[in-house]
XYZ file of C-alpha atoms in Angstrom:
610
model
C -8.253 36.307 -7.780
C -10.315 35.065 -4.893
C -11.945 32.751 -7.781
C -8.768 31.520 -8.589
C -7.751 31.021 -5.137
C -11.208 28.911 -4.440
C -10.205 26.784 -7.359
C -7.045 26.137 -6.367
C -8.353 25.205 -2.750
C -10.581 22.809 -3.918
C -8.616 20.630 -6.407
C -7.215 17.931 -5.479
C -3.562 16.740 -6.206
C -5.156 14.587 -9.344
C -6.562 17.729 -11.239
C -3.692 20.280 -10.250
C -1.715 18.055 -11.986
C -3.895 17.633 -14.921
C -3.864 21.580 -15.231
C -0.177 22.171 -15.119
C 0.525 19.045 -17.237
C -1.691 20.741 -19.970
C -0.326 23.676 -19.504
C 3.001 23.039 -19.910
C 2.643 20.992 -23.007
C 0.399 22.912 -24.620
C 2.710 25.671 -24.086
C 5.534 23.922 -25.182
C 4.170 22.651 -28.306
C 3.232 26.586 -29.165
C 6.878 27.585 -28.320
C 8.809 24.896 -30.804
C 6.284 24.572 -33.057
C 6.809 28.105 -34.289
C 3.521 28.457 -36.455
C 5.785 25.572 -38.975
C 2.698 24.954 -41.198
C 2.837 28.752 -42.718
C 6.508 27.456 -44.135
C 5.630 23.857 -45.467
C 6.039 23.220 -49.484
C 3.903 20.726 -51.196
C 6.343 18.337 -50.749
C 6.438 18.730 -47.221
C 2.418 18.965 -46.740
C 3.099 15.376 -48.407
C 5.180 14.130 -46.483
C 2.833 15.604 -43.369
C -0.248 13.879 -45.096
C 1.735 10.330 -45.069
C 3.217 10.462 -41.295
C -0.273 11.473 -40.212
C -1.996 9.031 -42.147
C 0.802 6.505 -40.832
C 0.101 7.975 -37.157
C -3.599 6.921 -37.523
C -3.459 3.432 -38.751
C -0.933 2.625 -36.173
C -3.092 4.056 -33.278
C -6.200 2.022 -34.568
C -3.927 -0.988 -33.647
C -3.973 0.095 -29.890
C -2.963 -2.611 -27.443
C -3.640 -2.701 -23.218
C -0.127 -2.288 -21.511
C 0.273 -2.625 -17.359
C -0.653 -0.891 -14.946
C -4.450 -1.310 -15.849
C -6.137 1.304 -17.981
C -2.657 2.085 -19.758
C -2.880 2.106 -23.368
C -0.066 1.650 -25.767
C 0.460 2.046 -29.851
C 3.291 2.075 -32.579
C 2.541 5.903 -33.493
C 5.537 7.043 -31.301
C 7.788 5.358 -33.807
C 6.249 7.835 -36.039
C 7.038 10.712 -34.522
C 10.443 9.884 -33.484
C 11.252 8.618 -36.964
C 10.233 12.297 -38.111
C 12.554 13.847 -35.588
C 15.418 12.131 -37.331
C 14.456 13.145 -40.262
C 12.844 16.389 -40.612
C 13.600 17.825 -37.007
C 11.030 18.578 -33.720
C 9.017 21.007 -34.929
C 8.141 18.560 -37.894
C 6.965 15.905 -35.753
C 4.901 18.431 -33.644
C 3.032 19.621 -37.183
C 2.432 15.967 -37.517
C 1.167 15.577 -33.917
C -1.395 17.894 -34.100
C -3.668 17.349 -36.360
C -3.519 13.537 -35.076
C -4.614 15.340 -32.040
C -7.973 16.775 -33.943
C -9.112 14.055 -35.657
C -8.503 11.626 -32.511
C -10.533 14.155 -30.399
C -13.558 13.984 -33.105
C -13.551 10.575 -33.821
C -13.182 9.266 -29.915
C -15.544 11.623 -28.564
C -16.682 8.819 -25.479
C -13.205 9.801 -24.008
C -13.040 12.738 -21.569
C -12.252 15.954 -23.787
C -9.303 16.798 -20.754
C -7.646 13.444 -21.679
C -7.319 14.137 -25.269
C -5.519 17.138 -24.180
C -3.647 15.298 -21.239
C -2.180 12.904 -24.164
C -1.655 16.098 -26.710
C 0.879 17.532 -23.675
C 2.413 14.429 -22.883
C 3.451 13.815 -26.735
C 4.759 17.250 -27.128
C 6.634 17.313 -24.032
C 8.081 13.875 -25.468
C 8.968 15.107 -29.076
C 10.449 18.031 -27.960
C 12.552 16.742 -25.361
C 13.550 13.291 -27.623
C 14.461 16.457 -30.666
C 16.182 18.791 -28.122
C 18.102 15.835 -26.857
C 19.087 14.525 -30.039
C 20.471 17.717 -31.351
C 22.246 18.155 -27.736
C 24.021 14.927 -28.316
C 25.388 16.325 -32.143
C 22.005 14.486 -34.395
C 21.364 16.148 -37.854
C 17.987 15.694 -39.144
C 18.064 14.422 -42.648
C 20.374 11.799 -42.797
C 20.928 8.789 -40.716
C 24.798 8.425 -39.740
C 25.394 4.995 -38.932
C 28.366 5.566 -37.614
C 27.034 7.799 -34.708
C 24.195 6.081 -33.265
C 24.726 8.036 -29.741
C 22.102 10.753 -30.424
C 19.229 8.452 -31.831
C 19.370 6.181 -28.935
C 19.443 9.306 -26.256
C 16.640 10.595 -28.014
C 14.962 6.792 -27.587
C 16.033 7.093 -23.941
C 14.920 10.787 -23.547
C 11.128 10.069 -25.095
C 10.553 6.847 -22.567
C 11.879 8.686 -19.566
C 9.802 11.694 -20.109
C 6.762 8.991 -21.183
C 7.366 7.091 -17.793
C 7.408 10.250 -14.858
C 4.812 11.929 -17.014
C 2.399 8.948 -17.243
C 3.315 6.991 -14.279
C 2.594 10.279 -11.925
C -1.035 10.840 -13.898
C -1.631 7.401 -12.756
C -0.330 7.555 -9.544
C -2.556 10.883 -8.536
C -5.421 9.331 -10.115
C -5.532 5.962 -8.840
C -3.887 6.632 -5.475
C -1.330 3.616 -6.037
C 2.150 3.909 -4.461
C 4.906 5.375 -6.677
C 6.900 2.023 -6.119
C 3.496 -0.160 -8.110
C 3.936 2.487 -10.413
C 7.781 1.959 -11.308
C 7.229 -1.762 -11.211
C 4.349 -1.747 -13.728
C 5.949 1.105 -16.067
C 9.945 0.050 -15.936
C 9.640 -3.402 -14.894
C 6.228 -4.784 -16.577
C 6.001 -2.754 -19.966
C 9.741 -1.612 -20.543
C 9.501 -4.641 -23.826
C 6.819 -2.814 -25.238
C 8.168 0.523 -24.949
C 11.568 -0.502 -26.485
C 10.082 -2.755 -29.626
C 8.456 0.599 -30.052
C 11.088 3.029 -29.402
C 13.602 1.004 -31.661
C 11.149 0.373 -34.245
C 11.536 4.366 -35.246
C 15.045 3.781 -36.446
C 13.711 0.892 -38.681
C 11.280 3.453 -40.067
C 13.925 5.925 -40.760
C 16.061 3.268 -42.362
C 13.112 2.279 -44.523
C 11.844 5.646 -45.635
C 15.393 7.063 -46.289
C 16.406 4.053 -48.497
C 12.949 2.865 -49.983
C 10.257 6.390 -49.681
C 7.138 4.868 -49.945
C 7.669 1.393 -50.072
C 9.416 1.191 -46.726
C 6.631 2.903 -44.923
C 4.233 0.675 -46.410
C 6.975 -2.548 -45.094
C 6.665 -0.757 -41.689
C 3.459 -0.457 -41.518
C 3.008 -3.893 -41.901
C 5.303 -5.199 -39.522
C 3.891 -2.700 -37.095
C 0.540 -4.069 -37.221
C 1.812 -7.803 -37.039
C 3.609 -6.344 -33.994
C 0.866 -4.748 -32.580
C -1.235 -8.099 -32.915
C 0.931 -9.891 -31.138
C 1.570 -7.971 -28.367
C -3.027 -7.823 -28.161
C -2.361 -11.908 -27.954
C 0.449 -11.032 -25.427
C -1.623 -8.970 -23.058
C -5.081 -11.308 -23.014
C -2.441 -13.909 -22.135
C -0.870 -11.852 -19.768
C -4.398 -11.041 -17.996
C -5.523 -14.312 -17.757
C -2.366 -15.540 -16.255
C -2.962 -13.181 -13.491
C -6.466 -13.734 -13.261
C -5.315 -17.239 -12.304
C -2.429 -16.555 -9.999
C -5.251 -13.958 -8.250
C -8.320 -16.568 -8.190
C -8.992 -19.590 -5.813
C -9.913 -22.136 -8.034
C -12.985 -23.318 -5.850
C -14.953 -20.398 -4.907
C -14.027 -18.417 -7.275
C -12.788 -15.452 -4.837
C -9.789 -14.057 -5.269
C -7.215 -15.881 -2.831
C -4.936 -15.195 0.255
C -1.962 -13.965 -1.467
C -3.776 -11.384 -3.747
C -5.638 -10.264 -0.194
C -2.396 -9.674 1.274
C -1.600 -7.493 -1.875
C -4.882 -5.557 -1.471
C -4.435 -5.118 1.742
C -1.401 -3.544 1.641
C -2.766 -1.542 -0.987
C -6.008 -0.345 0.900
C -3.954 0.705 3.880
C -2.276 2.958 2.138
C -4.708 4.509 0.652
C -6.589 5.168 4.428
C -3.250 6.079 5.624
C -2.699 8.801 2.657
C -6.289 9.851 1.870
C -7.547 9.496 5.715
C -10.715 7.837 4.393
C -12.431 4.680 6.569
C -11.289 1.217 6.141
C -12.936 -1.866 7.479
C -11.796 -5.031 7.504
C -14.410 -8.543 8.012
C -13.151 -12.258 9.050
C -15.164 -14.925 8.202
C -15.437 -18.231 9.178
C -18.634 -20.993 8.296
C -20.036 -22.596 11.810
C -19.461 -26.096 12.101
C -17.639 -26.438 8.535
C -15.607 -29.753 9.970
C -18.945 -31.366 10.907
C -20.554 -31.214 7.804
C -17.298 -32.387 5.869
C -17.296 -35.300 8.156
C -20.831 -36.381 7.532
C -21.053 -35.598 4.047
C -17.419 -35.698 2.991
C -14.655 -33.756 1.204
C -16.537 -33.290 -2.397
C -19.689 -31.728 -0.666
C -18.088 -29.652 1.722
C -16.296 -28.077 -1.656
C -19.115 -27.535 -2.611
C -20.191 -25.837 0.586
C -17.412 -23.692 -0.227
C -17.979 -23.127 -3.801
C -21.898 -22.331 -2.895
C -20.105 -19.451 0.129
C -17.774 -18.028 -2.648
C -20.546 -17.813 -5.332
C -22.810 -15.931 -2.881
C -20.232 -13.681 -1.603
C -19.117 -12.694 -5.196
C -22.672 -11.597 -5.710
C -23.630 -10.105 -2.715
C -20.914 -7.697 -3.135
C -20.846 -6.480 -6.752
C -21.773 -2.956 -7.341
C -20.373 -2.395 -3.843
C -16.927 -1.060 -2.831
C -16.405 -4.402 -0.625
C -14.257 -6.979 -2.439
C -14.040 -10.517 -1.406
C -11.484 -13.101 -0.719
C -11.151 -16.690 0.397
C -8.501 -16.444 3.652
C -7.752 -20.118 3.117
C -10.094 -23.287 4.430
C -13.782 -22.433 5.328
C -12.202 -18.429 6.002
C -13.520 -15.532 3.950
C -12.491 -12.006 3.988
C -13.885 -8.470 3.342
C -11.977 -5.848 2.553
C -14.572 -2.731 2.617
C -13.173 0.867 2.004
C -14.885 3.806 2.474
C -16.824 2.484 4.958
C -16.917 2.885 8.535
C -17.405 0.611 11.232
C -21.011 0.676 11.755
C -21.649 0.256 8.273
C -19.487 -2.918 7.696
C -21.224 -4.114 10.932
C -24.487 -3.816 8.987
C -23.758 -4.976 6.214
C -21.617 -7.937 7.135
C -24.724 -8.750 9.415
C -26.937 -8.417 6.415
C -24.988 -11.442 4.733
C -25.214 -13.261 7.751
C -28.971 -13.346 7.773
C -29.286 -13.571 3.990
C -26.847 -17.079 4.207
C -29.303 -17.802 6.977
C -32.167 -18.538 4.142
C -30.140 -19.801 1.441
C -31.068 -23.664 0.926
C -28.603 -26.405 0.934
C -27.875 -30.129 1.201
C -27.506 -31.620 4.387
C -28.094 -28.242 6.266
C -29.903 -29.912 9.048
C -26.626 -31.222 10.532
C -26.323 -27.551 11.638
C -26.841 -26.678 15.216
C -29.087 -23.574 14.066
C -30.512 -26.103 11.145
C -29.396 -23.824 8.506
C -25.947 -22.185 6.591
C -24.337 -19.454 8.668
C -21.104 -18.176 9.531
C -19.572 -16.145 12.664
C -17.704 -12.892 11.144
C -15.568 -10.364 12.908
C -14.927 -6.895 11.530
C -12.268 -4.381 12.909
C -11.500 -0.832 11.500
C -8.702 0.503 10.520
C -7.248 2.948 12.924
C -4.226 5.648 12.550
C -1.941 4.244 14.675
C -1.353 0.606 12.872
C 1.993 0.853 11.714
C 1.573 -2.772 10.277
C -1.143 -4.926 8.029
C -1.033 -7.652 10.605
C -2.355 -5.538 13.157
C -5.920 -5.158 11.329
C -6.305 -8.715 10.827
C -5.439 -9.601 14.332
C -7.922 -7.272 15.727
C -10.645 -8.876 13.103
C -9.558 -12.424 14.233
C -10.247 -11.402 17.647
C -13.218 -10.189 16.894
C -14.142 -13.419 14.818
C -13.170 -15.182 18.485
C -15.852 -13.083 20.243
C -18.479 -13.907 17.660
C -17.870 -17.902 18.482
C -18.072 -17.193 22.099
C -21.795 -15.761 21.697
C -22.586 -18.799 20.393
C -22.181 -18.499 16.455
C -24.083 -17.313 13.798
C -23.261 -13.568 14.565
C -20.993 -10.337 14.119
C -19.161 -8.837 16.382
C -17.213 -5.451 15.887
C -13.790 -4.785 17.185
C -13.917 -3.122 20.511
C -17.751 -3.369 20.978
C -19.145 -3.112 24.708
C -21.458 -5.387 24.110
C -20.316 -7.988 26.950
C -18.513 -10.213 26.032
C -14.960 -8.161 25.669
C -15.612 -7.335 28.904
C -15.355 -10.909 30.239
C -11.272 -10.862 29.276
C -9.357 -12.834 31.965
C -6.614 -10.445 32.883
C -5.646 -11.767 35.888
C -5.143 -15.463 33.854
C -3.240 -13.753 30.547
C -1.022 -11.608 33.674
C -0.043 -14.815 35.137
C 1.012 -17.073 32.656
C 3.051 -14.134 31.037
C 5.173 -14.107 34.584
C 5.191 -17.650 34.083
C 7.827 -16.535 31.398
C 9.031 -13.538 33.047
C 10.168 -15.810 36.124
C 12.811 -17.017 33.883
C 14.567 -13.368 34.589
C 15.040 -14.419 38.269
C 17.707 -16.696 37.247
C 19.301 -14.816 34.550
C 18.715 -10.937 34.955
C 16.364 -10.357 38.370
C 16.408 -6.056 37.098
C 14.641 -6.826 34.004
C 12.064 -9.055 36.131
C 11.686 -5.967 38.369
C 11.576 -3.661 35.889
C 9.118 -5.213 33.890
C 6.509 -5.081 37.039
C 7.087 -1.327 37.988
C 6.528 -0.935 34.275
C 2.875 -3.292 34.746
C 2.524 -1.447 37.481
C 2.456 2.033 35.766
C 0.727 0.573 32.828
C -2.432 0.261 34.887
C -2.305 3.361 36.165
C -1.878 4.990 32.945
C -4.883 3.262 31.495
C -6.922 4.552 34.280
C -6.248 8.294 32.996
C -6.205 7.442 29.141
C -9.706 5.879 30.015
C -8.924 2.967 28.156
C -11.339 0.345 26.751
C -11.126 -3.177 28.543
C -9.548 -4.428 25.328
C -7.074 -1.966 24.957
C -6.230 -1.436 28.178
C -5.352 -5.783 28.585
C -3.346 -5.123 25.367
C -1.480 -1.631 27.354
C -1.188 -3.527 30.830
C -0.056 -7.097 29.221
C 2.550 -5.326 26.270
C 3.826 -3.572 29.705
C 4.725 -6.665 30.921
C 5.710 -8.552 28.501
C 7.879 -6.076 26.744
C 11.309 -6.523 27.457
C 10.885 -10.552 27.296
C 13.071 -10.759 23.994
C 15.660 -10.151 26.324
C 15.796 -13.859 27.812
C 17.814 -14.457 24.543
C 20.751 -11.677 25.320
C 23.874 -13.587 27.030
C 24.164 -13.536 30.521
C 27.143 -11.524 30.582
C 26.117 -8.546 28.854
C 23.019 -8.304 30.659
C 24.992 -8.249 33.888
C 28.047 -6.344 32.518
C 29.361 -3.229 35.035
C 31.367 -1.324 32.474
C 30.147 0.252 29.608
C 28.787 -1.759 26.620
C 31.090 -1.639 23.409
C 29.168 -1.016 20.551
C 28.986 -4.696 19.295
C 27.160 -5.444 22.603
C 24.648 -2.417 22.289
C 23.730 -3.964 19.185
C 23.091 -7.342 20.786
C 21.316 -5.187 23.554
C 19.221 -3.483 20.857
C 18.211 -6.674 19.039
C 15.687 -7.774 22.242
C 13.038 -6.140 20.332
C 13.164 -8.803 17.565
C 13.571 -11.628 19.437
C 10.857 -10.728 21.669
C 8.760 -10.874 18.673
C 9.636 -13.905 17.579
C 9.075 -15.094 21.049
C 5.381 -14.429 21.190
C 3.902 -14.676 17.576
C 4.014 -18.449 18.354
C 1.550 -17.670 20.436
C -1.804 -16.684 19.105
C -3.045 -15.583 22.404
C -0.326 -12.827 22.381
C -0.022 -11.521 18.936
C -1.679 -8.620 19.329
C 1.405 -7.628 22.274
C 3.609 -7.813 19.522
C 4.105 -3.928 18.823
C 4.327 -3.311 22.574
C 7.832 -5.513 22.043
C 8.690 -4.151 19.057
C 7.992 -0.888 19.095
C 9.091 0.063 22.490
C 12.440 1.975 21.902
C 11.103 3.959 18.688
C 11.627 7.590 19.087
C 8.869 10.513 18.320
C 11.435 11.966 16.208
C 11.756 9.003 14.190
C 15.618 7.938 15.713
C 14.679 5.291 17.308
C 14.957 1.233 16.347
C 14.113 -1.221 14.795
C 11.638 0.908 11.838
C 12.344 4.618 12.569
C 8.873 5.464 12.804
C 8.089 9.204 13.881
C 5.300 10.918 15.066
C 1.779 8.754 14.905
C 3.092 6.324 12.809
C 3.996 4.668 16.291
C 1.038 3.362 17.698
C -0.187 5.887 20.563
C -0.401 3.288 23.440
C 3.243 2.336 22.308
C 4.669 5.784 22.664
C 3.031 5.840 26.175
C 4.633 2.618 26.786
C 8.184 4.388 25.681
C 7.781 7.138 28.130
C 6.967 4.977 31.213
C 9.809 2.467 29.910
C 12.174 5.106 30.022
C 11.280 6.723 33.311
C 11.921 3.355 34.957
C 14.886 2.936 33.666
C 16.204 6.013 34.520
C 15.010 5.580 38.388
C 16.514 2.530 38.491
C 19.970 1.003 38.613
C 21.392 -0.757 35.480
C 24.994 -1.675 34.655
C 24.930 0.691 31.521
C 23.612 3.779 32.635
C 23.535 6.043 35.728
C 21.018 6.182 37.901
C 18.487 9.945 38.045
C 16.413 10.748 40.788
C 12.528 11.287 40.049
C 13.227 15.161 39.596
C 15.918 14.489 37.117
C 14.203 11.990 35.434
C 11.349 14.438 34.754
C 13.054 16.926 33.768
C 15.046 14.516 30.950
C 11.453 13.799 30.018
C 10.674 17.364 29.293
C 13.872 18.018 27.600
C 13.482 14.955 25.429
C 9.805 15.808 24.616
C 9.273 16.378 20.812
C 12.159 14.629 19.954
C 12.026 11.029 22.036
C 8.808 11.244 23.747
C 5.221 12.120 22.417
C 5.054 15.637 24.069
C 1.240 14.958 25.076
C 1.864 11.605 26.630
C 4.822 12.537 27.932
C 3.753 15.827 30.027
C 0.582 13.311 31.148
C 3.180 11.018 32.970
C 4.873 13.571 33.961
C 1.985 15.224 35.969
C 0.855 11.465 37.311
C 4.261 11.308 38.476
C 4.502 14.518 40.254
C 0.886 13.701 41.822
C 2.138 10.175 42.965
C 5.342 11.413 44.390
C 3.276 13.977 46.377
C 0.872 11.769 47.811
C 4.122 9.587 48.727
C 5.472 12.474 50.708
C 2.038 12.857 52.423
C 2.138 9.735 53.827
């Protein structure tokens, strides 16, 4: 037992699968099978011998189907077609020995995923015959005036083909259950119905012709088959195309985006390292404009051939970001390590000859390259490549040609104005004086706090200017909410509430003008999310908020408790702790909230000191 235990501890999701899939077709299979083959006549071991040989051709004539490494052939019309007319257990005593020889003659494929595709048939046949005979089908004889049960059983065999399949695929490859819907349902549903249907014409053609009309079918399969090979290599280099930039080579922004997305989620689900790099090539415009357009493409081309190479046979893919900017997406690697290796590039482009490189203020090809990590807390894509275009920003400063990582304390982050970003934010903010003078003053007590609280979270220069400045800046979507609610005495109706509640979005759209500011942007957003995942505009819970912005909610709140507004009553500090502690769990981080809490109480006593 304990070694059963182990096992079970140390499988993954993937493999558990695998095991219970087997196990349940396999089992299946022995259940409606019945031990058939002791009850065949010659005439049925015939008929056996002809579907199997049938099976075999058609499954030589195997043809690539999305998502990639999904393989699809006409044998399922061969099976179904025996359902209709010899019954489940048939088909299964057909299946089988397909099975066999497929497992000796394709012995490169892993012996677990001949078995893998032996469950997934049976659990097909028998739920296509089971649903066929539900639905009032008689094996035998094709009543074409009661097509109901044949096209259930159609319906039954690609339903069970899709959750079975599309779930091995999704374990395996990590990919989000909605790629895998799109790519089954959306991207090969064609396939599977020219398939599905074509068992009826088999049935048709067999009943009425015997031999001859499996021999028609089998060549109008193969033509089929054929053509959708020719469909596929189309299909693959259409993508290819829509995928590539068409003058490095790389793939391009739009299929980064996609990756992205893709990569996140697979740090976010597997908790495995992500690293993102930015890339830009020093003093691109200045060689265009001496050498022109033509040879500054192929500048680019020379970039996009090096990076392709550089990087296969590594996890790190590459991408052109649009003009002279690159990308690197590296998973399963950590910060350090994309530092190194992005660094490694850098001095490898450093002695890589080219035309005209003397126009270069180092005299030779180099780049400046950010790279930022992914961290728990991004609830949002945008997030990692702002914090590598920072980066990227930092790397200029030093004077080109190097890498800088993402929250290094190396110098330079440490030379952030604060005291310039804080003023021309109130700049903004002193547009409240004439419209709304509480949010104004509630925005500095909230500053105010904010730099307290970074004190005790020891916060890093750069995350404590993002903490202090998102403090300030977060209610500034506000300036767009009409004067008269925002000064209303009676209680908001619940039209108004929602104009109230839409500050968050307009705030956003406020500052992502503003490059300098983007990175405030979930500090405005994110603000009045709720730990318990009640909050607006996302309904994030727990750490999918960003840490610093759950902090943020807590001090937000306690202000606005203190304080008096025209839609809410007004708590002393006492009662606005202990609403803290009773909404702790459910609105506030518990942690961060108890940690204001006892800053408060400390504060309030020092106060009374004095």
């Amino acid at each position: 037992m304990n070694f059963i235990r182990n096992l079970i501890h140390k499988a993954d999701r993937s493999s558990m699968y695998v095991i219970l899939l087997s196990c349940t077709g396999i089992g299946v299979f022995l259940y409606m099978n019945k031990w058939s083959y002791l009850h065949l006549i010659t005439a049925d071991w015939v008929m056996v011998y002809t579907m199997l040989g049938a099976a075999l051709i058609l499954d030589y004539f195997t043809f690539q189907i999305p998502p990639k490494g999904n393989q699809q052939s006409m044998d399922s019309s061969v099976y179904l077609a025996c359902i209709f007319m010899f019954g489940g257990a048939f088909s299964l005593s057909v299946l089988l020995p397909v099975s066999i020889i497929l497992l000796i003659k394709e012995r490169k494929l892993t012996w677990w995923k001949h078995i893998v595709n032996f469950s997934i048939y049976s659990l097909m046949i028998t739920g296509a015959a089971a649903v066929f005979e539900w639905t009032g089908g008689q094996s035998g004889t094709l009543d074409g005036y009661n097509l109901i049960p044949y096209f259930a059983a159609l319906a039954a065999y690609f339903i069970i083909n899709t959750i079975t399949l599309g779930l091995f695929f999704h374990f395996s490859t990590k990919d989000a259950l909605q790629q895998m819907k799109r790519a089954f349902v959306t991207e090969s549903l064609l396939v599977y119905l020219c398939t599905l249907i074509l068992a009826l014409v088999l049935t048709i053609l067999v009943v009425h012709n015997g031999v001859l009309g499996l021999l028609l079918y089998l060549s109008l399969s193969i033509l089929l088959s054929h053509a959708f090979r020719q469909l596929f290599v189309m299909y693959q280099t259409i993508e290819e195309k829509a995928n590539t930039d068409q003058r490095t080579g790389l793939f391009n922004h739009s299929y980064f985006e996609s990756m992205l997305e893709s990569e996140l989620t697979n740090a976010r689900t597997q908790g495995t390292p992500l690293c993102l790099g930015l890339i830009d090539i020093d003093d691109f415009k200045k060689y265009n404009d001496r050498f022109g357009h033509l040879q500054g493409d192929s500048l680019l081309a020379l970039l996009g051939d090096f990076l392709m190479q550089k990087t296969e046979g590594t996890p790190v893919t590459a991408f052109r970001y649009g003009g002279e900017e690159f990308t690197l997406l590296m998973p399963g690697m950590e910060l350090d390590e994309s530092y190194r290796f992005m660094n490694k590039l850098r001095k490898q482009l450093n002695d890589t000859p080219f035309e005209g490189v003397e126009v270069f203020p180092h005299g030779c090809l180099s780049f400046s390259a950010g790279v930022a990590p992914y961290q728990v807390d991004m609830y949002n894509k945008s997030q990692l490549v702002d914090q590598a275009d920072k980066a990227l920003y930092y790397a200029k400063k030093q004077g080109k040609n190097n890498v800088h990582r993402h929250g290094s304390n190396d110098g330079m982050e440490h030379e952030i104005d604060l005291v310039q970003d804080v003023r021309d934010i109130e700049q903004q903010l002193n547009l409240f004086r004439y419209k709304d003078m509480d949010t104004f003053k509630h925005s500095k007590r909230v500053y105010k706090y904010a730099l307290d609280i970074s004190e005790l979270l020891a916060l890093d220069n750069a995350e404590k200017r993002r903490f202090v400045l998102g403090a300030l800046i977060h209610d500034i979507g506000k300036l767009e909410i009409p004067w008269s609610i925002l000064n209303k005495k009676d209680k908001l109706t619940a039209e108004e509430w929602e104009t109230i509640k839409g500050h968050v979005t307009w705030g956003k759209k406020m500052v992502i003008t503003n490059d300098r500011f983007a990175d405030l942007i979930p500090y405005i957003e994110l603000h009045h999310e709720r730990y318990d995942g009640k909050g607006y505009p996302y309904g994030l819970k727990g750490n999918e908020i960003p840490r610093l912005c759950r902090m943020l909610t807590v001090i937000d709140s306690f202000d606005a408790m203190t304080t008096e507004r025209p839609y809410q009553e007004t708590k002393n500090v006492e009662e606005a702790i202990r609403e803290l502690r009773s909404c702790s769990g459910s609105q506030f981080d518990p942690e961060l909230a108890e940690l204001f809490i006892q800053y408060i109480e400390k504060r309030t006593a020092q106060q009374q000191l004095q």
